[in-house]
Amino acid sequence: MTAFVESCVETVADSAVAAERRARGRPRAAKLMKLLADKKNILVTTHLSPDPDALASAHGLCALLEQKLKSAKVSMSIKGRIGGGINEVFVRYANLKLQPWDDAALNEYDAIILLDTQPPFAFSPLPPNVPPLGVIDHHRSRHGKPRWPFSDIRTDVGATSSIVFSYFMELDVPIRPDLAATLLFAIESDLAGAAGTPTELDNLALSSLTLVADPRKLYQMRYVDLPQSYFTIFAEGLLGAVYYDHAILSHLESIDSLEKPAVVADFLLRFDKVDWAFVTAVHEGKLVMSIRTSSSKMAAADMAKRLLRKIGEGGGHRTKAGGFVKLETGSAAEVERWREILRRRYLRALLIKGARPQRLVPKTDSHMVAVR
């Protein structure tokens, strides 16, 4: 090991000690292991339409439990379809071992651990009569004090995968290179896309995982091949994008994956004249939305709350949020009516009055390109 690498390792170790010292008193891995000590059939799951952070944190917790609870059967299962594109490719490269979801079999588990969401949330996979034993998440909740035996909800942390990483650190369990690459990519994707600011734990996870991650697997995840539908959706989002002062918005027609408005919103936020991006789309009888911001004046989660007050459901973090409005008929007129309501609320929340919409991509005489 070179002197440079040794110094990097020492720096990470010092940071780990400091982070662990500041984390004392929080419900963490030791308490979770104690609650699971006598369990024989454990389910680890996450929200509907999971993103890489949800998938990686659940996968990481499964790996940890399998190492620490040798006599228990640990299963990972996802309810519903994992959207095509980035998420689907991520599942393949991360080698996730997913069991089929079965609502009727939920009562057969003697412990359920829910990650990156909470039971009251709209995208939780659990029915109201099936409470989890534990919840690990980084989203803000408006539903009062948690009612589960184990609750580790850290709203100051940028990714649930960072919290799961801290469990490995606390229990002194090594992380395999392939799992390190999976967790590292998940944390990067949850932080980078929305101009998120990593916390101390996120930075510690990023630096530590970088030292051990399988570089080939990490490269595969960062530079995935995407289907043509992704390029179509980017073109649609760009050509339809308009901005008012420091806020941009766009609309996508029918989509097959909830990750698409999110990645378009991430991209639109990079426009140097705006610090808010808002993208809507139609998906399975809902008008869904993704919000991104780099502003320090209001959290994206608060914006979602304002936009959806009394008409829909949603939530999120300081820099990113999402939600939906249920559609009755799904007609073009109904979609346009809700879009207009959301647009007005969006501009009103940002105190933007009288600004004329400007196209992000100005129209030209022809968008046709000659093919030679």
JSON list of C-alpha atoms in Angstrom, two decimals, residues 278 287 306-309 311 325 334-348:
[
{"chain": "A", "resi": 278, "resn": "PHE", "atom": "CA", "xyz": [-41.09, 21.06, -12.19]},
{"chain": "A", "resi": 287, "resn": "LEU", "atom": "CA", "xyz": [-50.87, 13.05, -13.12]},
{"chain": "A", "resi": 306, "resn": "ARG", "atom": "CA", "xyz": [-48.30, 23.45, -1.34]},
{"chain": "A", "resi": 307, "resn": "LEU", "atom": "CA", "xyz": [-48.96, 22.15, -4.84]},
{"chain": "A", "resi": 308, "resn": "LEU", "atom": "CA", "xyz": [-50.91, 19.10, -3.74]},
{"chain": "A", "resi": 309, "resn": "ARG", "atom": "CA", "xyz": [-52.86, 20.57, -0.84]},
{"chain": "A", "resi": 311, "resn": "ILE", "atom": "CA", "xyz": [-55.91, 17.54, -4.33]},
{"chain": "A", "resi": 325, "resn": "VAL", "atom": "CA", "xyz": [-53.08, 13.75, -8.50]},
{"chain": "A", "resi": 334, "resn": "GLU", "atom": "CA", "xyz": [-58.78, 16.80, -17.42]},
{"chain": "A", "resi": 335, "resn": "VAL", "atom": "CA", "xyz": [-54.99, 16.52, -17.59]},
{"chain": "A", "resi": 336, "resn": "GLU", "atom": "CA", "xyz": [-54.74, 20.09, -18.90]},
{"chain": "A", "resi": 337, "resn": "ARG", "atom": "CA", "xyz": [-57.02, 21.38, -16.14]},
{"chain": "A", "resi": 338, "resn": "TRP", "atom": "CA", "xyz": [-54.88, 19.86, -13.38]},
{"chain": "A", "resi": 339, "resn": "ARG", "atom": "CA", "xyz": [-51.68, 21.01, -15.10]},
{"chain": "A", "resi": 340, "resn": "GLU", "atom": "CA", "xyz": [-52.98, 24.58, -15.09]},
{"chain": "A", "resi": 341, "resn": "ILE", "atom": "CA", "xyz": [-53.92, 24.40, -11.41]},
{"chain": "A", "resi": 342, "resn": "LEU", "atom": "CA", "xyz": [-50.45, 23.09, -10.52]},
{"chain": "A", "resi": 343, "resn": "ARG", "atom": "CA", "xyz": [-48.73, 25.67, -12.72]},
{"chain": "A", "resi": 344, "resn": "ARG", "atom": "CA", "xyz": [-50.55, 28.52, -10.99]},
{"chain": "A", "resi": 345, "resn": "ARG", "atom": "CA", "xyz": [-49.77, 27.14, -7.54]},
{"chain": "A", "resi": 346, "resn": "TYR", "atom": "CA", "xyz": [-46.13, 26.65, -8.53]},
{"chain": "A", "resi": 347, "resn": "LEU", "atom": "CA", "xyz": [-45.68, 30.24, -9.68]},
{"chain": "A", "resi": 348, "resn": "ARG", "atom": "CA", "xyz": [-47.67, 31.64, -6.74]}
]
